[in-house]
Amino acid sequence: MKKFVNDPKNFVPEMLEGIARANPDTLRYVPEYNLIMRADAPREDKVSIVQGSGSGHEPAHVMVVGRGMLDGACPGDVFAAPPMDYVYETTKLLASPKGVLLLVNNYTGDRMACDMGREMAESEGVKVQVLTIDDDVAVKDSLYTVGRRGVAGNFFVMKAVGAASEEGADLDELVRIGQKVNSVTRTMGVALTACTPPAKGSPLFELGPDEIEFGVGIHGEPGRERRKLDSADNIVDEMLDAVASDLPYDSGDRVALMVNGLGGTPISELYILFRRAHQRLEERGISVGRSYVNEYCTSLDMAGASLTLVRLDDEIERLLAAPAEAAVRVF
Amino acid sequence: MKKFVNDPKNFVPEMLEGIARANPDTLRYVPEYNLIMRADAPREDKVSIVQGSGSGHEPAHVMVVGRGMLDGACPGDVFAAPPMDYVYETTKLLASPKGVLLLVNNYTGDRMACDMGREMAESEGVKVQVLTIDDDVAVKDSLYTVGRRGVAGNFFVMKAVGAASEEGADLDELVRIGQKVNSVTRTMGVALTACTPPAKGSPLFELGPDEIEFGVGIHGEPGRERRKLDSADNIVDEMLDAVASDLPYDSGDRVALMVNGLGGTPISELYILFRRAHQRLEERGISVGRSYVNEYCTSLDMAGASLTLVRLDDEIERLLAAPAEAAVRVF
């Protein structure tokens, strides 16, 4: 294993400490619960937005805590659901009079932790709702899920409810918005290589030198099939067909288009994919209103990418364009 | 080679087309000269800031064209200097009455292209100055350079002169600011793996399964020595010693600290490195005023990282904090 790592047991806490040190004025790290939270949360005038998930998907979700995004993120260890008591304690710490919205990607372990954390917090009088995200069109069920998986498209749910919560939307309204965004968001991913979890020290699965996993999950779960490596354009065409035909996205639609790197693929290649997807959408009469090319939801050091479409309406587009800031940034 | 690529000859133009498609309102792509430029450049009221360089270092430099950063970037092919006539044509296209500042990282080929492009543009009456960046402390000379190499620290030069040019600073003033920032900026990098140029199709050099290249250049040039892989903390300690002792940075100094990913290393690991560097600076009495953890200057898909320090004063800190926007972004 060639990684920048000390004792793999400390991979997550050391990363979280790094995030806090880089953002001393705006973020706070609570080591007892792997919690990264905004220094000004909870605020009386807004619902707190929280995501629980496994680690290894950075910048999701601990690096997207900030104004207009999450109020807190409590990850588990790498690719492991957060412990239910972490979710519970996090929910209590972030309890606002307006309530707490727990976002959860659709994985059985994460949902269980989230639901039980919610029940425990509710029994102490905290107002909580849970919103499940399941944007991955690749497979219906997987090693970790009943139903579709939640992957990179969850960025758009976080962004929209994050923006609306800053404007004072109440908990029911945020659930409506989040469900609406999730309902028009679809994603598909492709792996060129496996990833290596620090505690395992070796690749999570085997891929031959000219094989790719089409429809891979963000924990390296199998997708639709193993294929031979193909040109960037052919890979995009197939990913886009799978995504676009699912909702479906039709001529006349206006969309957000995201090309998300899975961790080991450089941004140069992501723009080559984006170019083709943008061309093809144009040919179909689908206009791209907002563009996203970067790493949003990774799988450690996996080489690969996913493609996400969101069908925009005025409400969603306005919320996506609202100002936001977080640990992940350039300037 | 496992990459998202079509014909490797089109790697750079397809990437550039992707950048333009993702930023239709703000950027323009001029295929004849590999040029990415701001849609509103040249502006009469500001010096145009331009960087020429090889490709393969993205987001440097084509993805940092935008308000408060570069007005244009004209890259060569992967790891190849831009042709001199591209530099010349770019300089003419971006000629403002206030002049053009050409930034160049210190590599022999890039400097030659830049100097000759400048001479040709000057002979047609364009006011041009060239500013060379050489922040890498690893080696004095390399395969590509006489003197020190220019690496990730050039971000700070771009950012500072980009901000000052928006405020109306003239060409001489920008040269003064850029030289000052360069003079207080030092970087050192470490490679865990080699990178694979698309046209070559195989790794650029060999590194054993437990070897690292300490002091690597951004084109895979050899550094100070081959070593055994060590813990993240030990690697940071040695990088930081090399960087901090060079200027040197002393107790009482206030610095910007950058941990830059080289392309294949996930951001989680970068924060583990950042945490240690921040701790160690604190122990030395050096305070971190600004933090940068992301990919700024990569070497294709190389796994590795570099560490940069900039000694801050009020002028530099103000310019680094000024607003900026570019293709590389999250929201």
XYZ file of C-alpha atoms in Angstrom:
662
model
C 0.000 0.000 0.000
C 1.444 3.357 -1.040
C -0.426 6.006 0.868
C 0.222 8.940 3.113
C -0.923 7.269 6.302
C 0.243 6.718 9.864
C -1.550 4.039 11.906
C -4.563 3.187 9.687
C -6.736 3.246 12.832
C -6.123 6.984 12.978
C -6.852 7.677 9.317
C -10.242 9.280 9.959
C -9.446 11.222 13.170
C -6.214 12.596 11.702
C -8.024 13.740 8.581
C -10.730 15.387 10.714
C -8.123 17.148 12.826
C -6.561 18.443 9.601
C -9.898 19.853 8.465
C -10.377 21.647 11.781
C -6.834 23.048 11.758
C -7.340 24.414 8.250
C -10.587 26.147 9.277
C -10.109 27.382 12.839
C -12.625 30.214 12.601
C -15.488 28.399 10.927
C -15.391 24.698 11.866
C -15.178 22.663 15.038
C -14.044 19.041 15.434
C -15.627 16.948 18.204
C -13.383 13.865 18.414
C -15.777 11.816 20.574
C -18.253 11.523 17.703
C -16.097 12.052 14.563
C -18.100 15.238 14.245
C -17.185 18.177 12.041
C -19.618 21.017 12.685
C -19.947 24.690 11.914
C -18.609 26.858 14.723
C -21.874 28.839 14.686
C -24.210 25.790 14.781
C -26.844 25.180 15.965
C -28.514 28.432 15.011
C -31.956 29.314 16.354
C -33.093 30.683 13.010
C -32.347 27.681 10.842
C -32.856 23.959 10.647
C -29.542 22.130 11.102
C -28.567 19.983 8.115
C -26.505 16.916 9.017
C -25.162 13.996 7.013
C -23.941 10.713 8.452
C -21.970 8.329 6.215
C -18.862 6.235 5.967
C -15.508 7.900 5.414
C -13.432 7.499 2.265
C -15.722 9.618 0.074
C -14.073 12.968 0.737
C -14.797 15.782 0.146
C -18.212 14.215 0.998
C -19.271 14.900 3.647
C -16.902 16.269 6.272
C -15.354 18.762 3.840
C -18.688 20.232 2.725
C -19.719 21.506 6.138
C -20.133 25.264 5.960
C -22.422 28.169 5.184
C -25.076 27.158 2.685
C -24.171 23.455 2.937
C -24.107 21.107 5.929
C -24.139 22.212 9.563
C -22.433 18.993 10.559
C -21.169 15.643 9.274
C -20.460 12.609 11.441
C -18.674 9.903 9.477
C -17.941 6.366 10.462
C -14.636 4.708 9.740
C -13.635 4.125 6.101
C -16.632 2.638 4.247
C -18.394 1.948 7.582
C -21.660 3.489 8.715
C -21.369 5.974 11.576
C -22.209 4.384 14.936
C -25.802 5.078 15.921
C -24.724 6.857 19.130
C -22.577 9.216 17.076
C -25.655 10.094 15.031
C -27.648 10.515 18.236
C -25.066 12.742 19.964
C -24.512 14.754 16.788
C -28.245 15.331 16.428
C -28.454 16.523 20.027
C -25.445 18.804 19.682
C -26.930 20.371 16.552
C -30.524 20.485 17.795
C -32.051 23.794 16.742
C -35.562 24.884 17.795
C -36.409 24.594 14.084
C -35.218 20.980 14.035
C -32.595 18.776 12.428
C -32.663 17.280 8.937
C -30.595 14.096 8.692
C -29.459 13.295 5.161
C -28.530 9.703 4.475
C -27.358 7.964 1.336
C -29.295 4.772 0.815
C -27.120 2.082 2.395
C -28.634 -0.330 4.874
C -26.108 0.371 7.651
C -26.253 4.137 7.307
C -30.040 4.147 7.306
C -30.204 1.966 10.384
C -27.766 4.189 12.284
C -29.680 7.239 11.158
C -33.134 5.936 12.022
C -32.102 4.784 15.472
C -30.188 8.001 16.150
C -33.313 9.901 15.145
C -35.565 7.850 17.438
C -33.262 8.363 20.401
C -33.026 12.120 19.781
C -36.801 12.401 19.283
C -37.406 10.681 22.598
C -35.544 13.616 24.139
C -37.690 16.166 22.369
C -35.518 16.982 19.361
C -37.442 17.566 16.133
C -35.815 15.370 13.454
C -36.566 14.195 9.967
C -34.577 11.806 7.788
C -34.188 12.205 4.051
C -32.824 9.304 1.991
C -30.870 9.820 -1.228
C -30.736 7.138 -3.929
C -29.513 8.577 -7.219
C -27.441 5.654 -8.599
C -29.090 4.065 -11.627
C -26.533 1.243 -11.976
C -28.156 -1.470 -9.881
C -31.314 -1.891 -7.876
C -29.771 -3.737 -4.940
C -26.131 -4.114 -3.938
C -23.906 -5.559 -1.243
C -24.826 -2.657 0.987
C -28.319 -1.670 -0.087
C -31.907 -2.538 -0.554
C -32.916 -0.377 -3.485
C -30.704 2.094 -5.273
C -27.500 3.428 -3.812
C -26.876 7.056 -2.911
C -23.793 8.434 -4.642
C -22.399 11.742 -5.986
C -25.807 13.233 -6.772
C -26.342 13.742 -3.078
C -24.234 16.896 -3.486
C -27.234 18.548 -5.112
C -29.567 17.590 -2.283
C -27.129 18.977 0.297
C -26.666 22.160 -1.714
C -30.378 22.786 -2.197
C -31.508 22.129 1.372
C -28.406 23.928 2.667
C -29.373 27.045 0.732
C -33.048 26.837 1.660
C -32.246 26.355 5.345
C -30.159 29.572 5.296
C -33.263 31.345 4.010
C -35.257 30.068 6.977
C -37.231 27.232 5.371
C -38.860 24.962 7.965
C -38.263 21.241 8.319
C -41.236 20.107 6.214
C -40.290 22.504 3.434
C -36.709 21.214 3.442
C -37.929 17.630 3.186
C -40.085 18.639 0.220
C -37.142 20.342 -1.497
C -34.721 17.519 -0.773
C -37.114 14.862 -2.048
C -37.780 16.893 -5.144
C -34.071 17.281 -5.950
C -33.451 13.583 -5.293
C -36.355 12.676 -7.573
C -34.800 14.478 -10.574
C -31.184 13.397 -9.967
C -29.532 10.339 -11.540
C -25.931 9.086 -11.473
C -23.786 6.318 -12.934
C -20.132 5.518 -12.214
C -17.271 3.633 -13.846
C -14.117 2.337 -12.151
C -10.800 1.983 -13.968
C -9.028 0.649 -10.866
C -9.976 -0.629 -7.433
C -9.365 1.433 -4.313
C -7.209 0.445 -1.344
C -8.703 0.938 2.142
C -5.892 1.953 4.546
C -6.744 -0.750 7.096
C -6.844 -3.481 4.462
C -3.651 -2.410 2.751
C -4.491 -4.064 -0.560
C -6.992 -3.389 -3.368
C -10.603 -4.011 -2.418
C -11.271 -6.014 -5.574
C -9.436 -7.179 -8.669
C -9.704 -5.563 -12.078
C -7.641 -6.872 -14.977
C -5.192 -4.523 -16.716
C -7.704 -3.730 -19.474
C -10.942 -4.191 -17.492
C -13.332 -1.573 -16.134
C -16.282 -1.916 -13.763
C -19.309 -0.330 -15.423
C -21.779 0.945 -12.856
C -19.433 0.623 -9.868
C -20.547 1.728 -6.402
C -18.590 4.143 -4.238
C -17.465 1.310 -1.963
C -16.201 -0.678 -4.916
C -19.436 -2.687 -5.105
C -19.942 -4.450 -8.429
C -21.947 -2.573 -11.017
C -23.688 -3.787 -14.142
C -20.769 -5.605 -15.709
C -17.066 -5.966 -16.250
C -15.998 -4.644 -19.612
C -12.925 -4.016 -21.669
C -11.482 -0.523 -21.389
C -12.860 1.654 -24.169
C -12.300 5.211 -25.420
C -13.348 8.064 -23.154
C -16.095 9.030 -25.601
C -17.585 5.537 -25.763
C -17.578 5.246 -21.991
C -19.337 8.614 -21.648
C -21.896 7.695 -24.289
C -22.862 4.572 -22.412
C -22.918 6.235 -19.012
C -25.019 9.043 -20.394
C -27.462 6.659 -22.070
C -27.917 4.805 -18.787
C -28.491 8.006 -16.833
C -30.562 9.937 -19.364
C -32.920 7.094 -20.184
C -33.653 6.443 -16.527
C -35.624 9.518 -15.470
C -35.794 10.117 -18.495
C -34.238 13.481 -19.426
C -35.796 14.733 -22.632
C -35.323 17.327 -25.323
C -36.196 20.733 -23.886
C -34.977 19.860 -20.414
C -32.455 22.082 -18.693
C -30.003 20.187 -16.464
C -27.039 20.426 -14.143
C -24.264 18.149 -15.401
C -21.681 16.793 -12.974
C -18.583 14.788 -13.824
C -17.257 13.562 -10.489
C -13.801 12.058 -10.002
C -13.608 8.946 -7.838
C -10.288 9.913 -6.230
C -7.419 8.721 -8.415
C -8.389 10.293 -11.743
C -6.878 13.703 -12.534
C -9.131 16.645 -13.331
C -7.744 16.836 -16.901
C -9.469 13.534 -17.713
C -12.690 14.665 -16.043
C -12.892 17.599 -18.469
C -12.423 15.223 -21.413
C -15.459 13.286 -20.158
C -17.400 16.471 -19.495
C -16.755 17.726 -23.032
C -18.309 14.623 -24.571
C -21.280 14.526 -22.213
C -21.978 18.199 -22.915
C -21.783 17.609 -26.700
C -24.156 14.650 -26.501
C -26.685 16.477 -24.343
C -26.645 19.350 -26.818
C -27.356 16.891 -29.628
C -30.336 15.588 -27.674
C -31.733 19.085 -27.174
C -30.964 19.083 -23.463
C -29.310 22.306 -22.294
C -26.714 22.386 -19.555
C -27.562 25.195 -17.162
C -24.951 24.441 -14.515
C -21.640 22.561 -14.791
C -19.719 20.663 -12.094
C -16.327 19.078 -12.829
C -14.316 18.084 -9.784
C -14.206 15.506 -7.003
C -17.441 15.505 -5.001
C -17.901 11.945 -3.771
C -14.871 9.687 -4.056
C -13.946 6.132 -3.270
C -10.512 6.660 -1.694
C -7.893 6.430 -4.465
C -10.080 4.680 -7.045
C -9.432 5.792 -10.634
C -12.801 6.395 -12.226
C -15.612 8.866 -12.613
C -19.345 9.237 -12.330
C -21.796 11.280 -14.332
C -24.817 12.968 -12.765
C -27.758 14.825 -14.252
C -30.225 16.981 -12.333
C -33.318 18.270 -14.088
C -33.494 21.956 -13.217
C -36.492 24.139 -12.551
C -36.376 27.732 -11.342
C -36.480 26.743 -7.687
C -33.694 24.164 -7.901
C -31.491 26.346 -10.093
C -31.813 29.281 -7.705
C -30.858 27.131 -4.709
C -27.879 25.590 -6.512
C -26.631 29.073 -7.450
C -26.879 30.448 -3.895
C -23.574 31.242 -2.142
C -21.895 28.463 -0.189
C -18.537 27.783 1.390
C -16.825 24.789 2.932
C -13.434 23.283 3.741
C -13.103 22.067 0.155
C -12.107 25.158 -1.788
C -9.415 26.546 -4.056
C -8.892 30.171 -3.031
C -2.639 2.551 -19.584
C -5.963 2.991 -17.781
C -7.157 6.490 -18.456
C -10.178 8.300 -19.785
C -8.664 9.220 -23.118
C -9.509 9.102 -26.815
C -6.658 9.639 -29.264
C -3.797 10.811 -26.997
C -2.972 13.482 -29.587
C -6.278 15.137 -28.662
C -5.796 14.958 -24.903
C -5.054 18.668 -24.483
C -7.531 20.130 -27.026
C -10.371 17.930 -25.732
C -9.652 19.013 -22.170
C -9.584 22.664 -23.244
C -12.877 22.274 -25.074
C -14.337 20.804 -21.890
C -13.209 23.817 -19.884
C -14.804 26.198 -22.375
C -18.061 24.221 -22.465
C -18.283 24.310 -18.677
C -17.779 28.092 -18.617
C -19.566 29.502 -21.645
C -20.177 32.948 -20.149
C -16.744 33.630 -18.713
C -14.101 31.781 -20.754
C -13.144 31.471 -24.384
C -11.095 28.713 -26.052
C -8.927 29.622 -29.058
C -7.955 26.243 -30.547
C -5.222 27.626 -32.835
C -3.037 28.502 -29.846
C -4.274 26.161 -27.076
C -5.479 29.367 -25.487
C -7.973 29.623 -22.650
C -8.780 33.279 -22.013
C -11.302 35.329 -20.099
C -14.218 36.365 -22.274
C -13.742 39.978 -21.116
C -9.971 40.110 -21.797
C -8.053 42.176 -22.689
C -9.386 44.980 -20.534
C -8.154 48.523 -20.981
C -8.008 49.162 -17.246
C -5.821 46.238 -16.240
C -2.594 44.500 -17.142
C -3.305 41.074 -18.644
C -1.781 38.210 -16.655
C -0.810 35.191 -18.766
C 0.915 31.921 -17.987
C 2.500 29.592 -20.530
C 3.472 26.082 -19.461
C 3.219 22.427 -20.353
C -0.059 20.579 -19.847
C -0.530 17.785 -17.323
C -0.432 20.064 -14.264
C -4.141 20.842 -14.105
C -5.777 22.785 -12.583
C -2.591 24.806 -13.335
C -2.878 26.839 -15.464
C -5.796 26.570 -17.850
C -8.303 26.007 -15.040
C -7.219 29.061 -13.035
C -8.090 31.594 -15.687
C -10.718 33.948 -14.301
C -11.453 37.083 -12.330
C -8.640 37.818 -9.888
C -6.390 35.143 -11.396
C -5.050 34.711 -14.937
C -6.447 36.473 -18.011
C -5.157 33.662 -20.186
C -3.154 30.445 -20.219
C -1.558 28.883 -23.284
C -0.263 25.409 -22.554
C 1.876 23.158 -24.680
C 1.233 19.467 -25.007
C 1.606 17.259 -21.932
C 4.890 18.173 -20.184
C 5.990 20.173 -23.257
C 6.637 23.911 -23.356
C 4.102 25.958 -25.337
C 5.351 26.761 -28.844
C 6.889 30.205 -29.012
C 4.377 31.367 -31.618
C 1.509 30.368 -29.295
C 3.042 32.600 -26.643
C 3.438 35.367 -29.195
C -0.121 35.127 -30.529
C -1.534 34.853 -27.024
C 0.360 37.944 -25.942
C -0.966 39.877 -28.910
C -4.534 38.702 -28.344
C -4.349 39.753 -24.702
C -2.415 42.976 -25.283
C -3.879 45.672 -23.047
C -2.715 49.302 -23.146
C -1.424 48.662 -19.619
C 0.646 45.719 -20.860
C 0.969 41.977 -20.431
C 2.701 40.128 -17.620
C 3.921 36.683 -18.686
C 4.389 34.285 -15.790
C 6.710 31.363 -16.392
C 7.814 28.533 -14.159
C 11.558 28.101 -14.352
C 12.068 25.410 -17.004
C 14.483 26.018 -19.838
C 11.974 25.293 -22.609
C 9.192 27.388 -21.109
C 11.516 30.318 -20.520
C 12.828 30.206 -24.049
C 9.334 30.125 -25.548
C 8.306 32.957 -23.255
C 11.306 35.169 -23.912
C 11.045 34.773 -27.668
C 7.280 35.292 -27.613
C 7.866 38.442 -25.594
C 10.499 39.772 -28.024
C 8.243 39.182 -31.006
C 5.297 40.898 -29.309
C 7.462 43.815 -28.172
C 8.672 44.346 -31.720
C 5.025 45.016 -32.545
C 4.651 47.534 -29.772
C 3.120 45.387 -27.041
C 4.344 46.207 -23.535
C 5.414 42.894 -21.957
C 7.339 41.749 -18.927
C 8.291 38.226 -17.936
C 8.321 36.990 -14.357
C 10.032 33.697 -13.535
C 8.926 31.488 -10.651
C 11.340 29.074 -8.969
C 9.980 27.906 -5.622
C 11.174 24.271 -5.532
C 13.892 23.729 -2.917
C 14.543 20.088 -3.854
C 17.332 20.465 -6.412
C 19.290 23.321 -7.916
C 19.331 21.996 -11.489
C 17.210 19.285 -13.110
C 16.527 17.586 -16.410
C 14.528 20.615 -17.473
C 16.084 23.539 -15.635
C 19.047 25.666 -14.903
C 18.428 26.751 -11.337
C 15.435 25.862 -9.237
C 12.202 24.554 -10.709
C 8.877 26.356 -10.533
C 6.162 24.200 -8.952
C 2.959 24.538 -6.892
C 4.034 27.751 -5.166
C 3.404 29.595 -8.405
C -0.277 29.583 -7.382
C 0.534 32.322 -4.873
C 2.292 34.466 -7.467
C -0.692 34.133 -9.842
C -3.117 34.924 -7.051
C -1.255 37.995 -5.817
C -0.599 39.597 -9.216
C -4.082 38.590 -10.354
C -5.620 40.472 -7.427
C -3.340 43.497 -7.795
C -4.026 43.745 -11.520
C -7.772 43.884 -10.821
C -7.054 46.883 -8.587
C -5.297 48.629 -11.460
C -1.633 48.109 -10.519
C 0.731 48.887 -13.396
C 3.185 46.469 -14.965
C 6.214 47.483 -12.877
C 4.205 47.250 -9.687
C 3.005 43.757 -10.645
C 6.562 42.633 -11.322
C 7.567 43.946 -7.903
C 4.691 42.081 -6.213
C 5.276 38.864 -8.126
C 8.997 38.849 -7.393
C 8.313 39.542 -3.745
C 5.859 36.648 -3.443
C 8.223 34.319 -5.281
C 11.062 35.354 -2.969
C 9.172 34.243 0.166
C 7.690 31.026 -1.299
C 9.286 27.576 -1.008
C 8.022 24.109 -2.014
C 9.084 20.473 -1.818
C 7.329 17.413 -3.292
C 7.277 13.663 -2.787
C 6.074 11.020 -5.262
C 4.602 7.708 -4.189
C 4.066 6.554 -7.782
C 5.110 7.635 -11.254
C 2.656 9.260 -13.648
C 1.636 7.965 -17.072
C 1.633 10.462 -19.959
C -1.237 9.585 -22.333
C 0.978 9.537 -25.434
C 3.566 7.289 -23.779
C 1.032 4.871 -22.345
C 3.332 3.605 -19.598
C 4.777 5.050 -16.384
C 7.339 7.791 -16.912
C 9.785 6.217 -14.467
C 10.031 3.211 -12.182
C 9.468 3.274 -8.447
C 9.670 0.050 -6.427
C 6.602 -1.066 -4.456
C 7.963 0.470 -1.237
C 9.990 3.313 -2.728
C 9.238 7.030 -2.845
C 10.973 9.855 -4.736
C 11.837 12.547 -2.222
C 12.001 15.969 -3.861
C 10.341 14.895 -7.127
C 9.636 17.434 -9.858
C 6.236 17.924 -11.467
C 7.386 16.181 -14.637
C 8.622 13.189 -12.690
C 12.172 14.532 -12.608
C 14.357 12.928 -9.961
C 14.549 14.710 -6.637
C 17.019 14.429 -3.814
C 16.870 10.686 -3.336
C 14.940 7.452 -3.513
C 13.791 6.328 -0.110
C 11.724 3.674 1.553
C 8.080 4.573 2.117
C 7.686 5.985 5.620
C 4.774 7.133 7.799
C 2.864 10.240 6.704
C 4.181 12.139 9.724
C 7.828 11.311 9.048
C 7.470 12.299 5.405
C 5.898 15.633 6.376
C 8.587 16.292 8.970
C 11.324 15.887 6.397
C 9.533 17.894 3.707
C 8.872 20.665 6.214
C 12.476 20.704 7.421
C 13.685 21.032 3.843
C 11.252 23.850 3.081
C 11.418 25.751 6.368
C 15.205 25.749 6.623
C 15.597 27.084 3.111
C 14.268 30.640 3.366
C 14.360 30.163 6.393
C 10.957 30.531 8.066
C 11.444 31.449 11.723
C 9.569 31.712 14.965
C 7.247 34.705 14.809
C 6.635 34.337 11.082
C 3.106 34.135 9.751
C 2.714 31.881 6.702
C 0.355 30.426 4.146
C 0.591 26.627 4.211
C -0.321 24.630 1.109
C -0.549 20.855 0.813
C -0.928 20.189 -2.901
C -1.960 16.827 -4.339
C -0.006 15.627 -7.374
C -3.053 14.075 -9.079
C -3.537 10.524 -7.825
C -3.654 11.138 -4.080
C -7.098 11.612 -2.524
C -7.856 14.732 -0.520
C -8.316 12.683 2.674
C -4.586 11.932 2.693
C -3.733 15.561 1.954
C -5.503 16.587 5.154
C -3.499 14.009 7.129
C -0.327 15.663 5.821
C -1.707 19.138 6.476
C -2.528 18.253 10.095
C 1.059 17.267 10.824
C 2.607 20.230 9.019
C 0.298 22.584 10.928
C 1.228 20.950 14.260
C 4.935 21.207 13.543
C 4.752 24.836 12.463
C 2.873 25.643 15.656
C 5.652 23.959 17.655
C 8.203 26.155 15.873
C 6.280 29.320 16.696
C 5.236 29.864 13.081
C 1.548 30.737 12.729
C -0.541 29.605 9.783
C -2.556 32.568 8.537
C -3.983 30.938 5.410
C -4.535 27.247 4.567
C -4.661 25.541 1.159
C -5.412 21.818 0.844
C -6.339 20.631 -2.622
C -4.828 19.979 -6.033
C -3.148 23.102 -7.431
C -0.302 21.857 -9.603
C -0.356 18.170 -10.489
C 1.689 15.726 -12.476
C -1.086 13.852 -14.314
C -2.074 10.849 -12.174
C 1.010 10.779 -9.960
C 0.305 9.793 -6.347
C 2.148 12.228 -4.152
C 2.032 15.660 -2.601
C 4.001 18.826 -2.180
C 4.232 21.245 0.702
C 4.535 25.000 0.212
C 5.155 27.851 2.637
C 4.693 31.537 1.877
C 5.856 34.121 4.403
C 2.992 36.574 4.735
C 3.056 40.294 5.234
C 0.030 42.583 5.200
C 0.289 43.225 1.461
C 0.593 39.574 0.436
C -2.108 38.415 2.846
C -4.539 41.019 1.563
C -3.928 40.018 -2.074
C -4.294 36.301 -1.297
C -7.599 36.985 0.462
C -9.071 39.018 -2.419
C -11.987 37.455 -4.323
C -11.159 35.190 -7.264
C -12.951 32.720 -9.490
C -11.918 30.194 -12.105
C -12.961 26.995 -13.836
C -11.691 24.950 -10.918
C -14.406 25.305 -8.288
C -16.770 23.308 -6.142
C -20.056 25.220 -6.056
